[in-house]
Every structure is written in structure tokens, then in C-alpha cells.
mmCIF file of C-alpha atoms in Angstrom:
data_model
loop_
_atom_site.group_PDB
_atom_site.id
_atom_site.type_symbol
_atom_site.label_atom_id
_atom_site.label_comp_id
_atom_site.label_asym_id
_atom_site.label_seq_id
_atom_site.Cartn_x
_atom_site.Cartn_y
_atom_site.Cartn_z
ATOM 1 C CA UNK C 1 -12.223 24.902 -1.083
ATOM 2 C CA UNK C 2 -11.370 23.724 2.410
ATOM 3 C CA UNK C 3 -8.024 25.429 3.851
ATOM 4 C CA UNK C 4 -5.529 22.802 4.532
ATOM 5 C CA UNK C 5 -5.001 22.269 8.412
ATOM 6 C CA UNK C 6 -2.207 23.495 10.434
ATOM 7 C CA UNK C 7 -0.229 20.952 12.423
ATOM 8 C CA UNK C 8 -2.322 22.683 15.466
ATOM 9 C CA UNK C 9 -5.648 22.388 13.916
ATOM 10 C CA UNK C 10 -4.853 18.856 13.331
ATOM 11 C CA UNK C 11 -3.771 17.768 17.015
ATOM 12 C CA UNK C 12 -6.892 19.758 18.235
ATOM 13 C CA UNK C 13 -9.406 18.027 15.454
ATOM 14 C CA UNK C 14 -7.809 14.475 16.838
ATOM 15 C CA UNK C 15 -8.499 14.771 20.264
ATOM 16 C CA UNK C 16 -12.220 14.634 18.912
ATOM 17 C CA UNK C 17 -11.759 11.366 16.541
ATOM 18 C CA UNK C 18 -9.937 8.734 18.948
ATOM 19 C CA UNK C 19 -10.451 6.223 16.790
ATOM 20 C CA UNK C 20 -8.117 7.487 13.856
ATOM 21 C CA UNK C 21 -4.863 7.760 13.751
ATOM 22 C CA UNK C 22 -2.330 10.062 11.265
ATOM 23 C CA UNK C 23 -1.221 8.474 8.292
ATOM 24 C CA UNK C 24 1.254 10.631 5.811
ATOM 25 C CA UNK C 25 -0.995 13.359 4.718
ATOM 26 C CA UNK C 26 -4.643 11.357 6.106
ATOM 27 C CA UNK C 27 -6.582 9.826 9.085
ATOM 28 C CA UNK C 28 -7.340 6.280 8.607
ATOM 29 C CA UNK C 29 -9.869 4.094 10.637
ATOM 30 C CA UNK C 30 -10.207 -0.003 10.444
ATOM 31 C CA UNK C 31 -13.734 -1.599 10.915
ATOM 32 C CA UNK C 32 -14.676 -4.462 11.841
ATOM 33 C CA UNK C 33 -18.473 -6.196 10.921
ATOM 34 C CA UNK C 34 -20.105 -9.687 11.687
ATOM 35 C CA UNK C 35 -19.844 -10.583 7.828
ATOM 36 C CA UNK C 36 -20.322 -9.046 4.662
ATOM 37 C CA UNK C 37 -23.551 -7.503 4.220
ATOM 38 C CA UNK C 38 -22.912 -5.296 7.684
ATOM 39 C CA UNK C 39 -19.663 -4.192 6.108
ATOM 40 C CA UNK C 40 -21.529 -3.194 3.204
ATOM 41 C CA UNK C 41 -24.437 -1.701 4.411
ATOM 42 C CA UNK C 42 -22.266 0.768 6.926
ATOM 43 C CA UNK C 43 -20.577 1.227 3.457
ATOM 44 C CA UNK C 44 -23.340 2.291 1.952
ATOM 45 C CA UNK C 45 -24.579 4.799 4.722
ATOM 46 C CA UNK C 46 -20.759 6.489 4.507
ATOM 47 C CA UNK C 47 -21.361 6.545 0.267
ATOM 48 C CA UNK C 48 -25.057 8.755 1.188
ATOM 49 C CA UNK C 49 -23.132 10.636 3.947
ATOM 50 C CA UNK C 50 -20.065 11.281 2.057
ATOM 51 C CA UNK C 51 -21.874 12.173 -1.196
ATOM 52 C CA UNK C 52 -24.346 14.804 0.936
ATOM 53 C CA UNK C 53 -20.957 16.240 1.762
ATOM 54 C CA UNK C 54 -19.300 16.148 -1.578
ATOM 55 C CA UNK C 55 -16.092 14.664 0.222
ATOM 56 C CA UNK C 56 -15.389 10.599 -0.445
ATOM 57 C CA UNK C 57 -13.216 8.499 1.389
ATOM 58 C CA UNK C 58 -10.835 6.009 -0.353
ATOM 59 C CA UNK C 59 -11.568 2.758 1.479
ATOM 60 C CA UNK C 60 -11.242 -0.862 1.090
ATOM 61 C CA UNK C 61 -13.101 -3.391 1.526
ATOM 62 C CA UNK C 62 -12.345 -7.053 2.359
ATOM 63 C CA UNK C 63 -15.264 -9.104 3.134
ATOM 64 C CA UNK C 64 -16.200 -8.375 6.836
ATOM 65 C CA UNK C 65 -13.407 -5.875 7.231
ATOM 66 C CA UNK C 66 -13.203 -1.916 6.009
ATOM 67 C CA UNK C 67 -10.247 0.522 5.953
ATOM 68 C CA UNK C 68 -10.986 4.222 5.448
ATOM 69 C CA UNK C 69 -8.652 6.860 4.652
ATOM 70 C CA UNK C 70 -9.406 10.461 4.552
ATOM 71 C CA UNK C 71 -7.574 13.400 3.274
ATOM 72 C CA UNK C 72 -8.110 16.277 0.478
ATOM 73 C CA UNK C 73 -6.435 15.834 -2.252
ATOM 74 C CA UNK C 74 -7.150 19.815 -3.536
ATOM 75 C CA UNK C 75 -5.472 20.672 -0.779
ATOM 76 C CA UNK C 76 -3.171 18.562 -0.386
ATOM 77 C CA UNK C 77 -3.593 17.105 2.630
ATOM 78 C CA UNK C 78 -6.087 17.145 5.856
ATOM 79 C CA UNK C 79 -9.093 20.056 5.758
ATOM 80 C CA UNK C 80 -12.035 20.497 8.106
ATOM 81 C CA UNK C 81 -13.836 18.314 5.445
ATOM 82 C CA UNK C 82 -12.220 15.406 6.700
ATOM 83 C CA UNK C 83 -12.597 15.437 10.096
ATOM 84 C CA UNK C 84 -16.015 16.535 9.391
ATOM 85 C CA UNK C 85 -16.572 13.274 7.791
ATOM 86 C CA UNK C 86 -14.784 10.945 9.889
ATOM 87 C CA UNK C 87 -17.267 12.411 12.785
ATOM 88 C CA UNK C 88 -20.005 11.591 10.274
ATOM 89 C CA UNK C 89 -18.372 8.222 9.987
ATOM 90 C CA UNK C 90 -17.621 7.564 13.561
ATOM 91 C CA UNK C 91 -21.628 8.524 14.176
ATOM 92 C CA UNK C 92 -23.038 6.062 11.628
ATOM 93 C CA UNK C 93 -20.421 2.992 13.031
ATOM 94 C CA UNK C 94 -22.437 3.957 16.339
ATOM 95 C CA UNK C 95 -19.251 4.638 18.679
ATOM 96 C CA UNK C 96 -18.493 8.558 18.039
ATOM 97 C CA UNK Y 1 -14.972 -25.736 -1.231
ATOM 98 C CA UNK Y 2 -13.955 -25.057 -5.099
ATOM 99 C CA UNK Y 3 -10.641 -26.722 -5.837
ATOM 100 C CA UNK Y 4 -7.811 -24.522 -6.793
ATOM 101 C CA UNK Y 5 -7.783 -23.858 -10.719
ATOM 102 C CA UNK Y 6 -4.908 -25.603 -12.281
ATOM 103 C CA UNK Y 7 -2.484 -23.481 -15.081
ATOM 104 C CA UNK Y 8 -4.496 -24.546 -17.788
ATOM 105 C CA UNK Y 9 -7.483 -24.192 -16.134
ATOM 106 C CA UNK Y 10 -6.783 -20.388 -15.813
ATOM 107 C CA UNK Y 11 -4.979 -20.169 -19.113
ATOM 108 C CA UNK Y 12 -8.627 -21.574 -20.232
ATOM 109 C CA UNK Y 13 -10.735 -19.126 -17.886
ATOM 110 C CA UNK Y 14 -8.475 -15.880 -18.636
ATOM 111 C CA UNK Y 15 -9.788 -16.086 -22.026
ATOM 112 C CA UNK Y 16 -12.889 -15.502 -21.710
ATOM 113 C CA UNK Y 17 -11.940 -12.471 -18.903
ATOM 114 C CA UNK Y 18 -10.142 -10.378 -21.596
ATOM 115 C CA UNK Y 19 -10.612 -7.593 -19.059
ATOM 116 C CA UNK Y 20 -8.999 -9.173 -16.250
ATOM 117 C CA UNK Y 21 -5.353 -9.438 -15.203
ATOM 118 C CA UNK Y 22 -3.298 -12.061 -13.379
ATOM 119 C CA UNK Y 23 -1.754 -11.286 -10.366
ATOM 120 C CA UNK Y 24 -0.071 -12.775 -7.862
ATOM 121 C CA UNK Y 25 -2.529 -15.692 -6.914
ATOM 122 C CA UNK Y 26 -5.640 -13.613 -7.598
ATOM 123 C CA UNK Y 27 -7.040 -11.677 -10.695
ATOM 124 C CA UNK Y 28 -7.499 -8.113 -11.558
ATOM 125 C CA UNK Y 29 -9.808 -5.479 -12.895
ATOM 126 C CA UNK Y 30 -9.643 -1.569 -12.497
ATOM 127 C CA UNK Y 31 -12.917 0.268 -13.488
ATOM 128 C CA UNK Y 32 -13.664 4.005 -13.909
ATOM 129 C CA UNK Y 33 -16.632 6.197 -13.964
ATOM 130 C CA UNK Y 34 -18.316 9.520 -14.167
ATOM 131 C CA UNK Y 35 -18.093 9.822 -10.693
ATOM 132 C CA UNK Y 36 -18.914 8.699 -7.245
ATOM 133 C CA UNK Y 37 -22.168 8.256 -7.558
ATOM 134 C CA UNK Y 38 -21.724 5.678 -10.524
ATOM 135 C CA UNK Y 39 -18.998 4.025 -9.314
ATOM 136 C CA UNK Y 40 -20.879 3.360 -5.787
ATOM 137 C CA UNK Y 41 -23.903 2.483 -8.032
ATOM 138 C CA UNK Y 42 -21.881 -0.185 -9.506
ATOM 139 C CA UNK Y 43 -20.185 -1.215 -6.024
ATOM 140 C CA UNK Y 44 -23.994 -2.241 -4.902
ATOM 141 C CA UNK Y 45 -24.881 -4.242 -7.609
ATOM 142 C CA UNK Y 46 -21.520 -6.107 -7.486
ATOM 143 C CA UNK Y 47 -22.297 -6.722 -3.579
ATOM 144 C CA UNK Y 48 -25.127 -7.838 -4.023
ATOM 145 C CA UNK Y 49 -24.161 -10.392 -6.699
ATOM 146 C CA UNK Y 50 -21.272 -11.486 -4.549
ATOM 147 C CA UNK Y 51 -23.636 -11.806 -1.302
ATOM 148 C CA UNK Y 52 -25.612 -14.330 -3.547
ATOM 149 C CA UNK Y 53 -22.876 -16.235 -4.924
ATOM 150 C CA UNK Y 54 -21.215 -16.263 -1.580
ATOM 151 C CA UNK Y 55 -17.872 -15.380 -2.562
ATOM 152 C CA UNK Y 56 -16.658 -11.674 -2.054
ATOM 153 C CA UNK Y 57 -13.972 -9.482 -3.530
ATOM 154 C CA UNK Y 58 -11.139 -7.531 -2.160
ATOM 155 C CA UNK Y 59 -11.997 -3.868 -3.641
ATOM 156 C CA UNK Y 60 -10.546 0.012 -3.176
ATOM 157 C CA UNK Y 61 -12.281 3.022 -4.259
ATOM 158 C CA UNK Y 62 -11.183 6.405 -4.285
ATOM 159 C CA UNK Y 63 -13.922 8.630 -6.385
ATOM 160 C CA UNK Y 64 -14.463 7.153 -9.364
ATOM 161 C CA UNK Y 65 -12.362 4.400 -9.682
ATOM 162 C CA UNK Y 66 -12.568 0.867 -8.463
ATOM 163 C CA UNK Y 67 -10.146 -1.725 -8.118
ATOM 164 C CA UNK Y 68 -11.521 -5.444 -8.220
ATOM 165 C CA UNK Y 69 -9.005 -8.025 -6.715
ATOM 166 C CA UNK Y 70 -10.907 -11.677 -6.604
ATOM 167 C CA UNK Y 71 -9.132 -14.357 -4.651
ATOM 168 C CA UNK Y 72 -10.121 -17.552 -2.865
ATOM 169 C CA UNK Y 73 -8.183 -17.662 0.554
ATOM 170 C CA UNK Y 74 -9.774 -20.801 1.603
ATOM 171 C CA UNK Y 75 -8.374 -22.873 -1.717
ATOM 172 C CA UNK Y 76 -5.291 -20.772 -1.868
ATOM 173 C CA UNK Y 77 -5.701 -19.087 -4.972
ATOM 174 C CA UNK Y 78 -7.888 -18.888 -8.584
ATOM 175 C CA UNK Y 79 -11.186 -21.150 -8.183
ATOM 176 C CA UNK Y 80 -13.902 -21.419 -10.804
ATOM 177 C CA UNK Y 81 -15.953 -19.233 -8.034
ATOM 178 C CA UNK Y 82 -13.392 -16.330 -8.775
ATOM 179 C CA UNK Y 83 -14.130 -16.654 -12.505
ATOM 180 C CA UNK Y 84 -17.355 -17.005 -12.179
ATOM 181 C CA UNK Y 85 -17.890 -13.755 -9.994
ATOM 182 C CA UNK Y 86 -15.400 -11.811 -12.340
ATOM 183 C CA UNK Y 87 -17.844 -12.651 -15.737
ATOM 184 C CA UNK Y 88 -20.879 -11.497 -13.055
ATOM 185 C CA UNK Y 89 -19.267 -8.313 -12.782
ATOM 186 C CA UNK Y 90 -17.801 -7.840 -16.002
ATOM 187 C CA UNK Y 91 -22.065 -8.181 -17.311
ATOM 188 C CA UNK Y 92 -23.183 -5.778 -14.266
ATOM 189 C CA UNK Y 93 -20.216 -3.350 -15.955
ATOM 190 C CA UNK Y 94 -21.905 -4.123 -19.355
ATOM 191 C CA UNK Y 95 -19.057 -5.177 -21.178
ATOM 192 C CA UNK Y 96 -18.461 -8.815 -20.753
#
């Protein structure tokens, strides 16, 4: 199991994802998609991507619009794992 | 445009959604799986039946649960499109 992250190890694994921000004990990230089916489809390359990694987001999704929030629960908060993944994430929306 | 569902219209509808909750100006249904793999499974087939009925829900996942929320914005609350969408998912969950 991933170690969670220091308050250091955070700050330095941010600098790397500018498009999340800290939220309690997570990163979160908002999307934005022409309509449905592109919301869903980048959906369903993070479910491949996440699952490959044995790490899932929790995310919601309201038509056009996603809102992905990352953290690990086992350890109670933000691991390499995540910030591996929102990489993985930021790569597949096409603006790492 | 559907027309908004009057109280006895839903009264009627709700009973043949034993599954699904009122709330607020929407209905509800919380599913749970094996795991993430399932519940994504059943994500995609509920996409793409709301893709061909046109009419989309509001959903969260985290692992292997999956909240349905089904809505119509553009009437301002329960149409016969929500209840219709909510028995297609309720037969793609295979227990309608």
C-alpha cells in the first residue's frame, strides 16, 4: 500500500498537476466536453486507465460536465497513486 | 419538451419504480456491485441508453457504487422522460 504523502510531498507533486487543486484530504479536477458522449468517452478511457492502475477516482458526471476527486482511502488521504493518476488523467484530457 | 409530471402523475409513475426514491425535484437510485469493473460495465450500458433516449442522468461513482439522480432541468422537474430512463436502467440492472 501507497505511503500517505507528507504535506511536502504534496506541494512538490502539485507543482506537476496545475490543473487540480487541494480539497480536504483529495485533488479534484472539473472537465468540461462538447456534449455527452465526449464526457463519456474521456470517462471511459480514465475507467481502463484507472482500472490498469487498480486506483479509481470518485467522479461525477453531469451531462457534458465531469468532476474528479482523488485520494486513498487506505491511507487515508493523498499517496503517489493519486497523483500518478491524475497525470494519467491530465494525459488522456490532452492538456498535461 | 416533456411537460412537467403533475403529483399524481408521479404518485402513478413511482409505482411502478419501486426502486426509486423521491427527492427534491428529481428521483433516486443507489446501485452496488462486485466492483469497479461491474459497476463501470453497467455505467456504459446506461450511457448508452441515455445517449439514445436523449436525456442524461446526474451520476457519482466511487468503486462500486453508483448513485443515479434523473432530473429534467429544462421542464423543471419529474417528466415522463425521467421515468422512462429510470425503468431503462432499472432492466439494464436486471431487476425492473
Amino acid at each position: 500500500m501507497a505511503d500517505k504523502a507528507s504535506d511536502s510531498e504534496i506541494r512538490e507533486a502539485m507543482k506537476a498537476l496545475p490543473h487540480w487543486e487541494l480539497e480536504g484530504d483529495g485533488i479534484v479536477r472539473a472537465f468540461e466536453f462538447n456534449d455527452f458522449s465526449a464526457a463519456f468517452g474521456f470517462m471511459t478511457r480514465v475507467a481502463l486507465e484507472a482500472e490498469r492502475m487498480n486506483h479509481h477516482p470518485e467522479w461525477t458526471n453531469v451531462y457534458n460536465k465531469v468532476l474528479i476527486r482523488l485520494s486513498t482511502h487506505d491511507a487515508g488521504g493523498l499517496t503517489q497513486r493519486d497523483f500518478k493518476l491524475a497525470a494519467g488523467i491530465d494525459a488522456i484530457a490532452g492538456n498535461a
